[in-house]
PDB file of C-alpha atoms in Angstrom:
ATOM      1  CA  MET Z   1      14.708   4.650 -12.071  1.00 66.00           C
ATOM      2  CA  VAL Z   2      14.703   3.681  -8.344  1.00 72.00           C
ATOM      3  CA  LEU Z   3      14.385  -0.089  -9.226  1.00 77.00           C
ATOM      4  CA  GLU Z   4      17.174   0.219 -11.944  1.00 81.00           C
ATOM      5  CA  ARG Z   5      19.494   1.594  -9.272  1.00 80.00           C
ATOM      6  CA  LEU Z   6      18.470  -1.203  -6.960  1.00 83.00           C
ATOM      7  CA  SER Z   7      18.405  -4.124  -9.439  1.00 87.00           C
ATOM      8  CA  GLU Z   8      21.746  -5.604  -8.454  1.00 87.00           C
ATOM      9  CA  HIS Z   9      20.442  -5.839  -4.817  1.00 87.00           C
ATOM     10  CA  ILE Z  10      16.886  -6.860  -5.764  1.00 90.00           C
ATOM     11  CA  MET Z  11      18.012  -9.749  -8.094  1.00 93.00           C
ATOM     12  CA  ARG Z  12      20.177 -11.463  -5.495  1.00 93.00           C
ATOM     13  CA  PRO Z  13      18.913 -15.059  -4.784  1.00 92.00           C
ATOM     14  CA  ASP Z  14      18.834 -14.156  -1.038  1.00 91.00           C
ATOM     15  CA  ALA Z  15      17.545 -10.629  -1.477  1.00 92.00           C
ATOM     16  CA  ARG Z  16      15.823  -9.052   1.647  1.00 93.00           C
ATOM     17  CA  ILE Z  17      14.613  -5.590   0.686  1.00 92.00           C
ATOM     18  CA  LEU Z  18      13.074  -2.962   3.015  1.00 92.00           C
ATOM     19  CA  GLU Z  19      11.080  -0.126   1.380  1.00 90.00           C
ATOM     20  CA  ILE Z  20      10.917   2.896   3.822  1.00 89.00           C
ATOM     21  CA  CYS Z  21       7.645   4.939   3.463  1.00 88.00           C
ATOM     22  CA  CYS Z  22       6.079   2.280   1.213  1.00 90.00           C
ATOM     23  CA  CYS Z  23       2.638   3.987   1.071  1.00 89.00           C
ATOM     24  CA  SER Z  24       0.433   1.872  -1.210  1.00 89.00           C
ATOM     25  CA  GLY Z  25       3.085  -1.021  -1.390  1.00 90.00           C
ATOM     26  CA  TYR Z  26       3.441  -0.423  -5.099  1.00 90.00           C
ATOM     27  CA  PHE Z  27       7.312  -0.734  -5.115  1.00 91.00           C
ATOM     28  CA  CYS Z  28       7.062  -3.699  -2.765  1.00 93.00           C
ATOM     29  CA  ALA Z  29       4.906  -5.509  -5.215  1.00 93.00           C
ATOM     30  CA  LEU Z  30       7.236  -4.610  -8.098  1.00 92.00           C
ATOM     31  CA  VAL Z  31      10.193  -6.018  -6.257  1.00 93.00           C
ATOM     32  CA  ALA Z  32       8.435  -9.227  -5.384  1.00 94.00           C
ATOM     33  CA  ALA Z  33       7.480  -9.649  -8.994  1.00 93.00           C
ATOM     34  CA  MET Z  34      11.051  -9.004 -10.172  1.00 93.00           C
ATOM     35  CA  ASN Z  35      12.550 -11.780  -7.897  1.00 94.00           C
ATOM     36  CA  ASP Z  36      10.498 -14.725  -6.986  1.00 94.00           C
ATOM     37  CA  SER Z  37      12.705 -15.571  -3.962  1.00 95.00           C
ATOM     38  CA  ALA Z  38      12.968 -12.023  -2.466  1.00 95.00           C
ATOM     39  CA  GLN Z  39      11.573 -11.206   0.871  1.00 95.00           C
ATOM     40  CA  VAL Z  40      10.160  -7.776   0.674  1.00 95.00           C
ATOM     41  CA  PHE Z  41       9.414  -5.613   3.826  1.00 95.00           C
ATOM     42  CA  GLY Z  42       7.481  -2.345   3.527  1.00 94.00           C
ATOM     43  CA  VAL Z  43       7.123   0.276   6.528  1.00 93.00           C
ATOM     44  CA  ASP Z  44       5.104   3.442   6.699  1.00 92.00           C
ATOM     45  CA  ASP Z  45       4.015   5.435   9.759  1.00 91.00           C
ATOM     46  CA  ARG Z  46       0.334   5.634   8.565  1.00 93.00           C
ATOM     47  CA  ALA Z  47      -1.835   2.696   9.618  1.00 94.00           C
ATOM     48  CA  SER Z  48      -4.450   3.494   6.925  1.00 94.00           C
ATOM     49  CA  LEU Z  49      -1.906   3.161   4.113  1.00 93.00           C
ATOM     50  CA  ILE Z  50      -0.519  -0.138   5.485  1.00 95.00           C
ATOM     51  CA  GLN Z  51      -4.103  -1.516   5.818  1.00 95.00           C
ATOM     52  CA  ARG Z  52      -4.865  -0.581   2.214  1.00 94.00           C
ATOM     53  CA  ALA Z  53      -1.452  -1.827   0.945  1.00 94.00           C
ATOM     54  CA  GLN Z  54      -2.081  -5.299   2.774  1.00 95.00           C
ATOM     55  CA  THR Z  55      -5.592  -5.492   1.294  1.00 94.00           C
ATOM     56  CA  ALA Z  56      -4.274  -4.837  -2.183  1.00 93.00           C
ATOM     57  CA  VAL Z  57      -1.336  -7.212  -1.950  1.00 94.00           C
ATOM     58  CA  ASN Z  58      -3.831 -10.074  -0.684  1.00 94.00           C
ATOM     59  CA  THR Z  59      -6.347  -9.286  -3.187  1.00 94.00           C
ATOM     60  CA  ASP Z  60      -4.406  -8.350  -6.412  1.00 93.00           C
ATOM     61  CA  ILE Z  61      -1.178 -10.269  -6.109  1.00 93.00           C
ATOM     62  CA  PRO Z  62      -1.829 -13.237  -3.774  1.00 94.00           C
ATOM     63  CA  GLN Z  63       0.919 -15.147  -5.350  1.00 95.00           C
ATOM     64  CA  HIS Z  64       3.342 -12.834  -3.663  1.00 95.00           C
ATOM     65  CA  ALA Z  65       1.554 -12.255  -0.474  1.00 95.00           C
ATOM     66  CA  ASP Z  66       3.800 -14.605   1.496  1.00 96.00           C
ATOM     67  CA  ARG Z  67       6.887 -12.655   0.604  1.00 96.00           C
ATOM     68  CA  ILE Z  68       5.657  -9.018   1.249  1.00 96.00           C
ATOM     69  CA  HIS Z  69       5.609  -8.065   4.811  1.00 96.00           C
ATOM     70  CA  LEU Z  70       4.063  -4.712   5.731  1.00 96.00           C
ATOM     71  CA  ALA Z  71       4.185  -2.977   9.058  1.00 94.00           C
ATOM     72  CA  GLU Z  72       3.235   0.473  10.577  1.00 94.00           C
ATOM     73  CA  THR Z  73       6.338   1.956  12.102  1.00 91.00           C
ATOM     74  CA  ASP Z  74       8.663   4.966  11.813  1.00 86.00           C
ATOM     75  CA  GLY Z  75      10.840   4.297   8.709  1.00 81.00           C
ATOM     76  CA  ARG Z  76      13.928   5.866  10.523  1.00 78.00           C
ATOM     77  CA  LEU Z  77      13.878   2.962  12.891  1.00 81.00           C
ATOM     78  CA  GLY Z  78      13.910   0.328  10.185  1.00 79.00           C
ATOM     79  CA  LEU Z  79      13.055  -3.300  11.121  1.00 86.00           C
ATOM     80  CA  PRO Z  80      16.047  -4.423  13.206  1.00 85.00           C
ATOM     81  CA  ASP Z  81      14.328  -7.709  14.192  1.00 87.00           C
ATOM     82  CA  PHE Z  82      14.379  -8.753  10.457  1.00 88.00           C
ATOM     83  CA  ALA Z  83      17.998  -7.478   9.652  1.00 85.00           C
ATOM     84  CA  PRO Z  84      19.984  -7.691   7.593  1.00 87.00           C
ATOM     85  CA  LEU Z  85      17.870  -5.905   4.902  1.00 87.00           C
ATOM     86  CA  THR Z  86      18.752  -3.601   1.961  1.00 85.00           C
ATOM     87  CA  PRO Z  87      16.804  -0.411   2.600  1.00 84.00           C
ATOM     88  CA  PHE Z  88      15.469   2.110   0.129  1.00 81.00           C
ATOM     89  CA  THR Z  89      13.066   4.823  -0.375  1.00 79.00           C
ATOM     90  CA  SER Z  90      11.422   6.151  -3.493  1.00 72.00           C
ATOM     91  CA  ARG Z  91      10.564   9.468  -1.807  1.00 65.00           C
ATOM     92  CA  PRO Z  92      12.653  12.452  -2.028  1.00 56.00           C
ATOM     93  CA  PRO Z  93      14.735  13.278   1.028  1.00 51.00           C
ATOM     94  CA  CYS Z  94      13.421  15.824   3.671  1.00 46.00           C
ATOM     95  CA  PRO Z  95      14.423  16.541   7.188  1.00 46.00           C
ATOM     96  CA  LYS Z  96      12.364  13.846   8.658  1.00 48.00           C
ATOM     97  CA  SER Z  97      13.066  11.208   5.958  1.00 44.00           C
ATOM     98  CA  PRO Z  98      15.180   8.187   6.574  1.00 43.00           C
ATOM     99  CA  ALA Z  99      17.527   9.054   3.698  1.00 42.00           C
ATOM    100  CA  SER Z 100      18.726  12.123   5.412  1.00 39.00           C
ATOM    101  CA  SER Z 101      19.442  10.337   8.561  1.00 39.00           C
ATOM    102  CA  PHE Z 102      21.213   7.217   7.135  1.00 39.00           C
ATOM    103  CA  ALA Z 103      24.609   8.645   7.763  1.00 38.00           C
ATOM    104  CA  ASN Z 104      24.104   8.961  11.550  1.00 35.00           C
ATOM    105  CA  SER Z 105      21.758   6.161  12.221  1.00 34.00           C
ATOM    106  CA  LYS Z 106      22.612   3.243  14.469  1.00 31.00           C
ATOM    107  CA  SER Z 107      19.729   1.179  13.089  1.00 34.00           C
ATOM    108  CA  ALA Z 108      20.545  -2.603  12.460  1.00 31.00           C
ATOM    109  CA  VAL Z 109      18.951  -2.052   9.073  1.00 35.00           C
ATOM    110  CA  VAL Z 110      20.884   0.854   7.934  1.00 36.00           C
ATOM    111  CA  SER Z 111      24.211  -0.597   9.350  1.00 35.00           C
ATOM    112  CA  SER Z 112      23.622  -3.576   6.999  1.00 38.00           C
ATOM    113  CA  CYS Z 113      22.948  -1.291   4.173  1.00 42.00           C
ATOM    114  CA  PRO Z 114      25.653  -1.732   1.382  1.00 44.00           C
ATOM    115  CA  PRO Z 115      27.939   1.268   1.298  1.00 50.00           C
ATOM    116  CA  ALA Z 116      27.344   2.154  -2.313  1.00 48.00           C
ATOM    117  CA  LEU Z 117      23.508   1.975  -1.701  1.00 44.00           C
ATOM    118  CA  LYS Z 118      23.871   4.156   1.461  1.00 47.00           C
ATOM    119  CA  THR Z 119      25.769   6.745  -0.445  1.00 47.00           C
ATOM    120  CA  ALA Z 120      23.308   6.736  -3.299  1.00 44.00           C
ATOM    121  CA  LEU Z 121      20.299   7.123  -0.949  1.00 42.00           C
ATOM    122  CA  THR Z 122      21.930   9.848   1.115  1.00 46.00           C
ATOM    123  CA  ASN Z 123      22.899  11.802  -1.925  1.00 44.00           C
ATOM    124  CA  SER Z 124      19.672  11.520  -3.885  1.00 40.00           C
TER     125      SER Z 124
END
């Protein structure tokens, strides 16, 4: 369902997608597999998950490893150095989730988020 809602953004030839709270990197891998030219970024605040995700990407889908970029950081901060990115999260909103703070965020990532996607994420 998440990927269906994002398909118009994922399938763009110049797609630059950010998964917030990427955990295992599963959705990052799916996005990379859906669009062979997409640059996919995943962030999570747990170093152990990022390490496992990077190992899985390098081992299980090495053909996409050069297009999947994983980083340990607070998802609410995004990755402004790599903006513009289309952000999404497959996690349900909670008080600390990036989705609940999109409306008030000044992050370069969120400010580059298409309005319809921002609305979909903040209302999910």
